[in-house]
């Protein structure tokens, strides 16, 4: 006798559990008045350079801590620690992304230290980090000029989830065929509300505008309580 | 690159529902995957075959429906987004760009068949 095939309605999202962990982390951080910024980009786009600039411009206004998620290396965490800033190195164990559960562990390493903003330097890649909610209050990404203006076409998810896109290495703009207008159009097609900042971590161009935006976001976050 | 964690979760969801429904062998799993995901279906099946071997889901066929990207405007209108067109997307109903993506990301296990 053959068994009948049963059809089962599952209707379950795959990253829903992660979504719950992320939401609870976000809420805990809100209670602690700690703003979490998730910074994503390709390898070498300038994440650590931007973290260092941001620390310089905002450290007298905000207590900042940094979580580094590099695969198997502590060089970035050391660079940050050299500035006298608390830095934690996440052991992502070769993982291609950071999720909220890893983030919760990383943040626990700061103990009771009062902290207004935690910056997460996510793993360098434009694909995987876009899929995982880290519990951050804002997501931002860096695209550097040498990577080209076609990246929103190739990594649409990343560009669609970011609140701000920083175009770094503006000092290279004259040396390439990078089309800023096209890029802006491509980003806004996916994400009409994305803020776009043109910066150079070499010359310091645009760092003030970025830092002001970030500071405003931290203030809004604090005032959004209740 | 993060196919494995995602596929492992698909497997866990399928096994959980198999237990609940007294299924000893899963024959097929119907997935909905947003068009913004870059997971390649042939890879999905290959990875799945590896992580599911020795479980009741071994040999199950993955059937994938891709979910098109769509957005909802603040005016209430919902519309599709084409990723490769060349102009800025505005709401076809009111012309504004104050919309947000509402579909086309993520993974959803819709149903499965088993014995
Ligand atoms: N010319 C130029 N070089 C830059 C700029 N920003 C960063 N760099 C250089 O680019 C290289 C990579 O910068 P990082 O800040 O280490 O980049 P990252 O994204 O943290 O890199 P990984 O953590 O290795 O993925 C370094 O040599 C920086 O000095 C810029 O605006 N202009
Ligand atoms: Mg770095
Ligand atoms: Zn509209």
PDB file of N, CA and C in Angstrom, chain A residues 27-98:
ATOM      1  N   UNK A  27      16.041  47.218  20.873  1.00  0.00           N
ATOM      2  CA  UNK A  27      15.270  47.762  21.998  1.00  0.00           C
ATOM      3  C   UNK A  27      16.154  47.895  23.244  1.00  0.00           C
ATOM      4  N   UNK A  28      16.993  46.888  23.512  1.00  0.00           N
ATOM      5  CA  UNK A  28      17.898  46.964  24.672  1.00  0.00           C
ATOM      6  C   UNK A  28      18.836  48.156  24.550  1.00  0.00           C
ATOM      7  N   UNK A  29      19.352  48.350  23.338  1.00  0.00           N
ATOM      8  CA  UNK A  29      20.271  49.470  23.128  1.00  0.00           C
ATOM      9  C   UNK A  29      19.555  50.798  23.326  1.00  0.00           C
ATOM     10  N   UNK A  30      18.310  50.829  22.911  1.00  0.00           N
ATOM     11  CA  UNK A  30      17.507  52.044  23.096  1.00  0.00           C
ATOM     12  C   UNK A  30      17.400  52.365  24.588  1.00  0.00           C
ATOM     13  N   UNK A  31      17.153  51.338  25.387  1.00  0.00           N
ATOM     14  CA  UNK A  31      17.061  51.538  26.834  1.00  0.00           C
ATOM     15  C   UNK A  31      18.377  52.059  27.392  1.00  0.00           C
ATOM     16  N   UNK A  32      19.477  51.554  26.863  1.00  0.00           N
ATOM     17  CA  UNK A  32      20.802  51.995  27.334  1.00  0.00           C
ATOM     18  C   UNK A  32      21.229  53.311  26.693  1.00  0.00           C
ATOM     19  N   UNK A  33      20.379  53.844  25.802  1.00  0.00           N
ATOM     20  CA  UNK A  33      20.695  55.073  25.065  1.00  0.00           C
ATOM     21  C   UNK A  33      21.981  54.946  24.270  1.00  0.00           C
ATOM     22  N   UNK A  34      22.157  53.778  23.682  1.00  0.00           N
ATOM     23  CA  UNK A  34      23.328  53.559  22.836  1.00  0.00           C
ATOM     24  C   UNK A  34      22.868  53.373  21.390  1.00  0.00           C
ATOM     25  N   UNK A  35      23.381  54.237  20.544  1.00  0.00           N
ATOM     26  CA  UNK A  35      23.035  54.213  19.122  1.00  0.00           C
ATOM     27  C   UNK A  35      23.992  53.260  18.416  1.00  0.00           C
ATOM     28  N   UNK A  36      23.455  52.354  17.607  1.00  0.00           N
ATOM     29  CA  UNK A  36      24.325  51.406  16.896  1.00  0.00           C
ATOM     30  C   UNK A  36      24.315  51.720  15.396  1.00  0.00           C
ATOM     31  N   UNK A  37      25.511  51.968  14.873  1.00  0.00           N
ATOM     32  CA  UNK A  37      25.679  52.251  13.444  1.00  0.00           C
ATOM     33  C   UNK A  37      26.340  51.051  12.782  1.00  0.00           C
ATOM     34  N   UNK A  38      25.707  50.534  11.739  1.00  0.00           N
ATOM     35  CA  UNK A  38      26.270  49.405  10.994  1.00  0.00           C
ATOM     36  C   UNK A  38      26.920  49.942   9.725  1.00  0.00           C
ATOM     37  N   UNK A  39      28.242  49.816   9.635  1.00  0.00           N
ATOM     38  CA  UNK A  39      28.991  50.356   8.500  1.00  0.00           C
ATOM     39  C   UNK A  39      29.437  49.211   7.599  1.00  0.00           C
ATOM     40  N   UNK A  40      28.995  49.255   6.356  1.00  0.00           N
ATOM     41  CA  UNK A  40      29.296  48.161   5.420  1.00  0.00           C
ATOM     42  C   UNK A  40      30.004  48.703   4.183  1.00  0.00           C
ATOM     43  N   UNK A  41      30.782  47.844   3.527  1.00  0.00           N
ATOM     44  CA  UNK A  41      31.489  48.217   2.298  1.00  0.00           C
ATOM     45  C   UNK A  41      32.296  47.026   1.804  1.00  0.00           C
ATOM     46  N   UNK A  42      32.823  47.147   0.592  1.00  0.00           N
ATOM     47  CA  UNK A  42      33.751  46.139   0.069  1.00  0.00           C
ATOM     48  C   UNK A  42      35.067  46.204   0.832  1.00  0.00           C
ATOM     49  N   UNK A  43      35.905  45.190   0.705  1.00  0.00           N
ATOM     50  CA  UNK A  43      37.239  45.270   1.307  1.00  0.00           C
ATOM     51  C   UNK A  43      37.994  46.480   0.759  1.00  0.00           C
ATOM     52  N   UNK A  44      38.584  47.244   1.647  1.00  0.00           N
ATOM     53  CA  UNK A  44      39.444  48.338   1.207  1.00  0.00           C
ATOM     54  C   UNK A  44      38.734  49.607   0.774  1.00  0.00           C
ATOM     55  N   UNK A  45      37.414  49.666   0.909  1.00  0.00           N
ATOM     56  CA  UNK A  45      36.674  50.855   0.470  1.00  0.00           C
ATOM     57  C   UNK A  45      36.935  52.049   1.379  1.00  0.00           C
ATOM     58  N   UNK A  46      37.400  51.765   2.605  1.00  0.00           N
ATOM     59  CA  UNK A  46      37.720  52.864   3.516  1.00  0.00           C
ATOM     60  C   UNK A  46      36.948  52.838   4.826  1.00  0.00           C
ATOM     61  N   UNK A  47      36.484  51.671   5.246  1.00  0.00           N
ATOM     62  CA  UNK A  47      35.694  51.575   6.478  1.00  0.00           C
ATOM     63  C   UNK A  47      36.498  52.035   7.695  1.00  0.00           C
ATOM     64  N   UNK A  48      37.682  51.455   7.857  1.00  0.00           N
ATOM     65  CA  UNK A  48      38.481  51.809   9.036  1.00  0.00           C
ATOM     66  C   UNK A  48      38.895  53.277   8.982  1.00  0.00           C
ATOM     67  N   UNK A  49      39.260  53.749   7.787  1.00  0.00           N
ATOM     68  CA  UNK A  49      39.634  55.162   7.649  1.00  0.00           C
ATOM     69  C   UNK A  49      38.476  56.059   8.077  1.00  0.00           C
ATOM     70  N   UNK A  50      37.256  55.695   7.671  1.00  0.00           N
ATOM     71  CA  UNK A  50      36.097  56.509   8.021  1.00  0.00           C
ATOM     72  C   UNK A  50      35.821  56.444   9.522  1.00  0.00           C
ATOM     73  N   UNK A  51      35.970  55.264  10.094  1.00  0.00           N
ATOM     74  CA  UNK A  51      35.768  55.121  11.544  1.00  0.00           C
ATOM     75  C   UNK A  51      36.721  56.071  12.274  1.00  0.00           C
ATOM     76  N   UNK A  52      37.976  56.090  11.848  1.00  0.00           N
ATOM     77  CA  UNK A  52      38.973  56.938  12.516  1.00  0.00           C
ATOM     78  C   UNK A  52      38.627  58.425  12.374  1.00  0.00           C
ATOM     79  N   UNK A  53      38.200  58.844  11.163  1.00  0.00           N
ATOM     80  CA  UNK A  53      37.787  60.241  10.959  1.00  0.00           C
ATOM     81  C   UNK A  53      36.587  60.592  11.830  1.00  0.00           C
ATOM     82  N   UNK A  54      35.629  59.666  11.877  1.00  0.00           N
ATOM     83  CA  UNK A  54      34.391  59.921  12.615  1.00  0.00           C
ATOM     84  C   UNK A  54      34.690  60.070  14.110  1.00  0.00           C
ATOM     85  N   UNK A  55      35.601  59.229  14.589  1.00  0.00           N
ATOM     86  CA  UNK A  55      36.013  59.336  15.990  1.00  0.00           C
ATOM     87  C   UNK A  55      36.597  60.724  16.248  1.00  0.00           C
ATOM     88  N   UNK A  56      37.473  61.166  15.333  1.00  0.00           N
ATOM     89  CA  UNK A  56      38.114  62.472  15.516  1.00  0.00           C
ATOM     90  C   UNK A  56      37.105  63.599  15.593  1.00  0.00           C
ATOM     91  N   UNK A  57      36.105  63.577  14.694  1.00  0.00           N
ATOM     92  CA  UNK A  57      35.187  64.713  14.658  1.00  0.00           C
ATOM     93  C   UNK A  57      34.120  64.645  15.744  1.00  0.00           C
ATOM     94  N   UNK A  58      33.793  63.460  16.212  1.00  0.00           N
ATOM     95  CA  UNK A  58      32.674  63.375  17.163  1.00  0.00           C
ATOM     96  C   UNK A  58      33.070  62.994  18.585  1.00  0.00           C
ATOM     97  N   UNK A  59      34.343  62.729  18.833  1.00  0.00           N
ATOM     98  CA  UNK A  59      34.693  62.186  20.158  1.00  0.00           C
ATOM     99  C   UNK A  59      34.503  63.179  21.292  1.00  0.00           C
ATOM    100  N   UNK A  60      34.508  64.484  20.989  1.00  0.00           N
ATOM    101  CA  UNK A  60      34.247  65.422  22.087  1.00  0.00           C
ATOM    102  C   UNK A  60      32.757  65.645  22.339  1.00  0.00           C
ATOM    103  N   UNK A  61      31.928  65.095  21.448  1.00  0.00           N
ATOM    104  CA  UNK A  61      30.482  65.212  21.670  1.00  0.00           C
ATOM    105  C   UNK A  61      29.871  63.902  22.129  1.00  0.00           C
ATOM    106  N   UNK A  62      30.467  62.788  21.731  1.00  0.00           N
ATOM    107  CA  UNK A  62      29.874  61.476  22.005  1.00  0.00           C
ATOM    108  C   UNK A  62      30.925  60.509  22.521  1.00  0.00           C
ATOM    109  N   UNK A  63      30.506  59.667  23.445  1.00  0.00           N
ATOM    110  CA  UNK A  63      31.350  58.551  23.867  1.00  0.00           C
ATOM    111  C   UNK A  63      31.182  57.441  22.822  1.00  0.00           C
ATOM    112  N   UNK A  64      32.273  57.099  22.141  1.00  0.00           N
ATOM    113  CA  UNK A  64      32.169  56.158  21.014  1.00  0.00           C
ATOM    114  C   UNK A  64      32.919  54.861  21.315  1.00  0.00           C
ATOM    115  N   UNK A  65      32.314  53.742  20.952  1.00  0.00           N
ATOM    116  CA  UNK A  65      32.990  52.445  21.004  1.00  0.00           C
ATOM    117  C   UNK A  65      32.909  51.819  19.607  1.00  0.00           C
ATOM    118  N   UNK A  66      33.832  50.910  19.314  1.00  0.00           N
ATOM    119  CA  UNK A  66      33.873  50.327  17.980  1.00  0.00           C
ATOM    120  C   UNK A  66      33.900  48.804  18.072  1.00  0.00           C
ATOM    121  N   UNK A  67      33.103  48.165  17.217  1.00  0.00           N
ATOM    122  CA  UNK A  67      33.154  46.711  17.086  1.00  0.00           C
ATOM    123  C   UNK A  67      33.693  46.398  15.700  1.00  0.00           C
ATOM    124  N   UNK A  68      34.766  45.637  15.648  1.00  0.00           N
ATOM    125  CA  UNK A  68      35.397  45.277  14.378  1.00  0.00           C
ATOM    126  C   UNK A  68      35.074  43.830  14.044  1.00  0.00           C
ATOM    127  N   UNK A  69      34.725  43.584  12.792  1.00  0.00           N
ATOM    128  CA  UNK A  69      34.313  42.235  12.417  1.00  0.00           C
ATOM    129  C   UNK A  69      35.202  41.615  11.355  1.00  0.00           C
ATOM    130  N   UNK A  70      36.428  42.078  11.283  1.00  0.00           N
ATOM    131  CA  UNK A  70      37.312  41.504  10.276  1.00  0.00           C
ATOM    132  C   UNK A  70      37.475  40.011  10.438  1.00  0.00           C
ATOM    133  N   UNK A  71      37.634  39.354   9.330  1.00  0.00           N
ATOM    134  CA  UNK A  71      37.868  37.917   9.367  1.00  0.00           C
ATOM    135  C   UNK A  71      39.317  37.680   9.784  1.00  0.00           C
ATOM    136  N   UNK A  72      39.481  36.992  10.917  1.00  0.00           N
ATOM    137  CA  UNK A  72      40.810  36.535  11.313  1.00  0.00           C
ATOM    138  C   UNK A  72      41.910  37.575  11.341  1.00  0.00           C
ATOM    139  N   UNK A  73      41.647  38.734  11.840  1.00  0.00           N
ATOM    140  CA  UNK A  73      42.721  39.701  11.971  1.00  0.00           C
ATOM    141  C   UNK A  73      42.295  40.744  12.974  1.00  0.00           C
ATOM    142  N   UNK A  74      43.240  41.344  13.646  1.00  0.00           N
ATOM    143  CA  UNK A  74      42.884  42.362  14.637  1.00  0.00           C
ATOM    144  C   UNK A  74      43.478  43.713  14.272  1.00  0.00           C
ATOM    145  N   UNK A  75      43.986  43.852  13.029  1.00  0.00           N
ATOM    146  CA  UNK A  75      44.673  45.098  12.693  1.00  0.00           C
ATOM    147  C   UNK A  75      43.764  46.313  12.804  1.00  0.00           C
ATOM    148  N   UNK A  76      42.497  46.195  12.373  1.00  0.00           N
ATOM    149  CA  UNK A  76      41.599  47.344  12.421  1.00  0.00           C
ATOM    150  C   UNK A  76      41.258  47.707  13.863  1.00  0.00           C
ATOM    151  N   UNK A  77      41.017  46.690  14.694  1.00  0.00           N
ATOM    152  CA  UNK A  77      40.707  46.945  16.096  1.00  0.00           C
ATOM    153  C   UNK A  77      41.886  47.640  16.775  1.00  0.00           C
ATOM    154  N   UNK A  78      43.097  47.223  16.406  1.00  0.00           N
ATOM    155  CA  UNK A  78      44.281  47.856  16.997  1.00  0.00           C
ATOM    156  C   UNK A  78      44.404  49.313  16.563  1.00  0.00           C
ATOM    157  N   UNK A  79      44.098  49.584  15.283  1.00  0.00           N
ATOM    158  CA  UNK A  79      44.165  50.962  14.789  1.00  0.00           C
ATOM    159  C   UNK A  79      43.218  51.856  15.581  1.00  0.00           C
ATOM    160  N   UNK A  80      42.039  51.330  15.895  1.00  0.00           N
ATOM    161  CA  UNK A  80      41.053  52.104  16.643  1.00  0.00           C
ATOM    162  C   UNK A  80      41.497  52.264  18.090  1.00  0.00           C
ATOM    163  N   UNK A  81      41.987  51.170  18.680  1.00  0.00           N
ATOM    164  CA  UNK A  81      42.425  51.213  20.069  1.00  0.00           C
ATOM    165  C   UNK A  81      43.582  52.196  20.250  1.00  0.00           C
ATOM    166  N   UNK A  82      44.410  52.342  19.212  1.00  0.00           N
ATOM    167  CA  UNK A  82      45.512  53.308  19.269  1.00  0.00           C
ATOM    168  C   UNK A  82      45.034  54.741  19.441  1.00  0.00           C
ATOM    169  N   UNK A  83      43.782  54.995  19.040  1.00  0.00           N
ATOM    170  CA  UNK A  83      43.198  56.325  19.216  1.00  0.00           C
ATOM    171  C   UNK A  83      42.626  56.486  20.624  1.00  0.00           C
ATOM    172  N   UNK A  84      42.776  55.478  21.451  1.00  0.00           N
ATOM    173  CA  UNK A  84      42.246  55.562  22.808  1.00  0.00           C
ATOM    174  C   UNK A  84      40.754  55.278  22.882  1.00  0.00           C
ATOM    175  N   UNK A  85      40.255  54.567  21.901  1.00  0.00           N
ATOM    176  CA  UNK A  85      38.823  54.251  21.840  1.00  0.00           C
ATOM    177  C   UNK A  85      38.648  52.767  22.141  1.00  0.00           C
ATOM    178  N   UNK A  86      37.629  52.426  22.933  1.00  0.00           N
ATOM    179  CA  UNK A  86      37.385  51.005  23.225  1.00  0.00           C
ATOM    180  C   UNK A  86      36.985  50.282  21.952  1.00  0.00           C
ATOM    181  N   UNK A  87      37.677  49.202  21.676  1.00  0.00           N
ATOM    182  CA  UNK A  87      37.371  48.439  20.468  1.00  0.00           C
ATOM    183  C   UNK A  87      37.302  46.964  20.810  1.00  0.00           C
ATOM    184  N   UNK A  88      36.322  46.294  20.209  1.00  0.00           N
ATOM    185  CA  UNK A  88      36.170  44.862  20.409  1.00  0.00           C
ATOM    186  C   UNK A  88      36.302  44.192  19.057  1.00  0.00           C
ATOM    187  N   UNK A  89      37.049  43.117  19.031  1.00  0.00           N
ATOM    188  CA  UNK A  89      37.195  42.350  17.804  1.00  0.00           C
ATOM    189  C   UNK A  89      36.230  41.174  17.853  1.00  0.00           C
ATOM    190  N   UNK A  90      35.297  41.132  16.898  1.00  0.00           N
ATOM    191  CA  UNK A  90      34.366  39.999  16.860  1.00  0.00           C
ATOM    192  C   UNK A  90      35.059  38.820  16.211  1.00  0.00           C
ATOM    193  N   UNK A  91      34.805  37.663  16.764  1.00  0.00           N
ATOM    194  CA  UNK A  91      35.296  36.457  16.104  1.00  0.00           C
ATOM    195  C   UNK A  91      34.188  35.968  15.197  1.00  0.00           C
ATOM    196  N   UNK A  92      34.263  36.310  13.927  1.00  0.00           N
ATOM    197  CA  UNK A  92      33.189  35.876  13.032  1.00  0.00           C
ATOM    198  C   UNK A  92      33.487  34.490  12.473  1.00  0.00           C
ATOM    199  N   UNK A  93      34.663  33.953  12.828  1.00  0.00           N
ATOM    200  CA  UNK A  93      34.980  32.576  12.434  1.00  0.00           C
ATOM    201  C   UNK A  93      34.850  32.331  10.945  1.00  0.00           C
ATOM    202  N   UNK A  94      35.316  33.277  10.146  1.00  0.00           N
ATOM    203  CA  UNK A  94      35.243  33.096   8.704  1.00  0.00           C
ATOM    204  C   UNK A  94      33.859  33.392   8.138  1.00  0.00           C
ATOM    205  N   UNK A  95      32.937  33.828   9.006  1.00  0.00           N
ATOM    206  CA  UNK A  95      31.606  34.163   8.515  1.00  0.00           C
ATOM    207  C   UNK A  95      31.675  35.377   7.596  1.00  0.00           C
ATOM    208  N   UNK A  96      30.708  35.435   6.701  1.00  0.00           N
ATOM    209  CA  UNK A  96      30.708  36.486   5.704  1.00  0.00           C
ATOM    210  C   UNK A  96      29.890  37.691   6.161  1.00  0.00           C
ATOM    211  N   UNK A  97      29.337  37.639   7.363  1.00  0.00           N
ATOM    212  CA  UNK A  97      28.465  38.730   7.801  1.00  0.00           C
ATOM    213  C   UNK A  97      28.416  38.733   9.325  1.00  0.00           C
ATOM    214  N   UNK A  98      27.806  39.767   9.881  1.00  0.00           N
ATOM    215  CA  UNK A  98      27.573  39.840  11.320  1.00  0.00           C
ATOM    216  C   UNK A  98      26.063  39.799  11.528  1.00  0.00           C
TER     217      UNK A  98
END
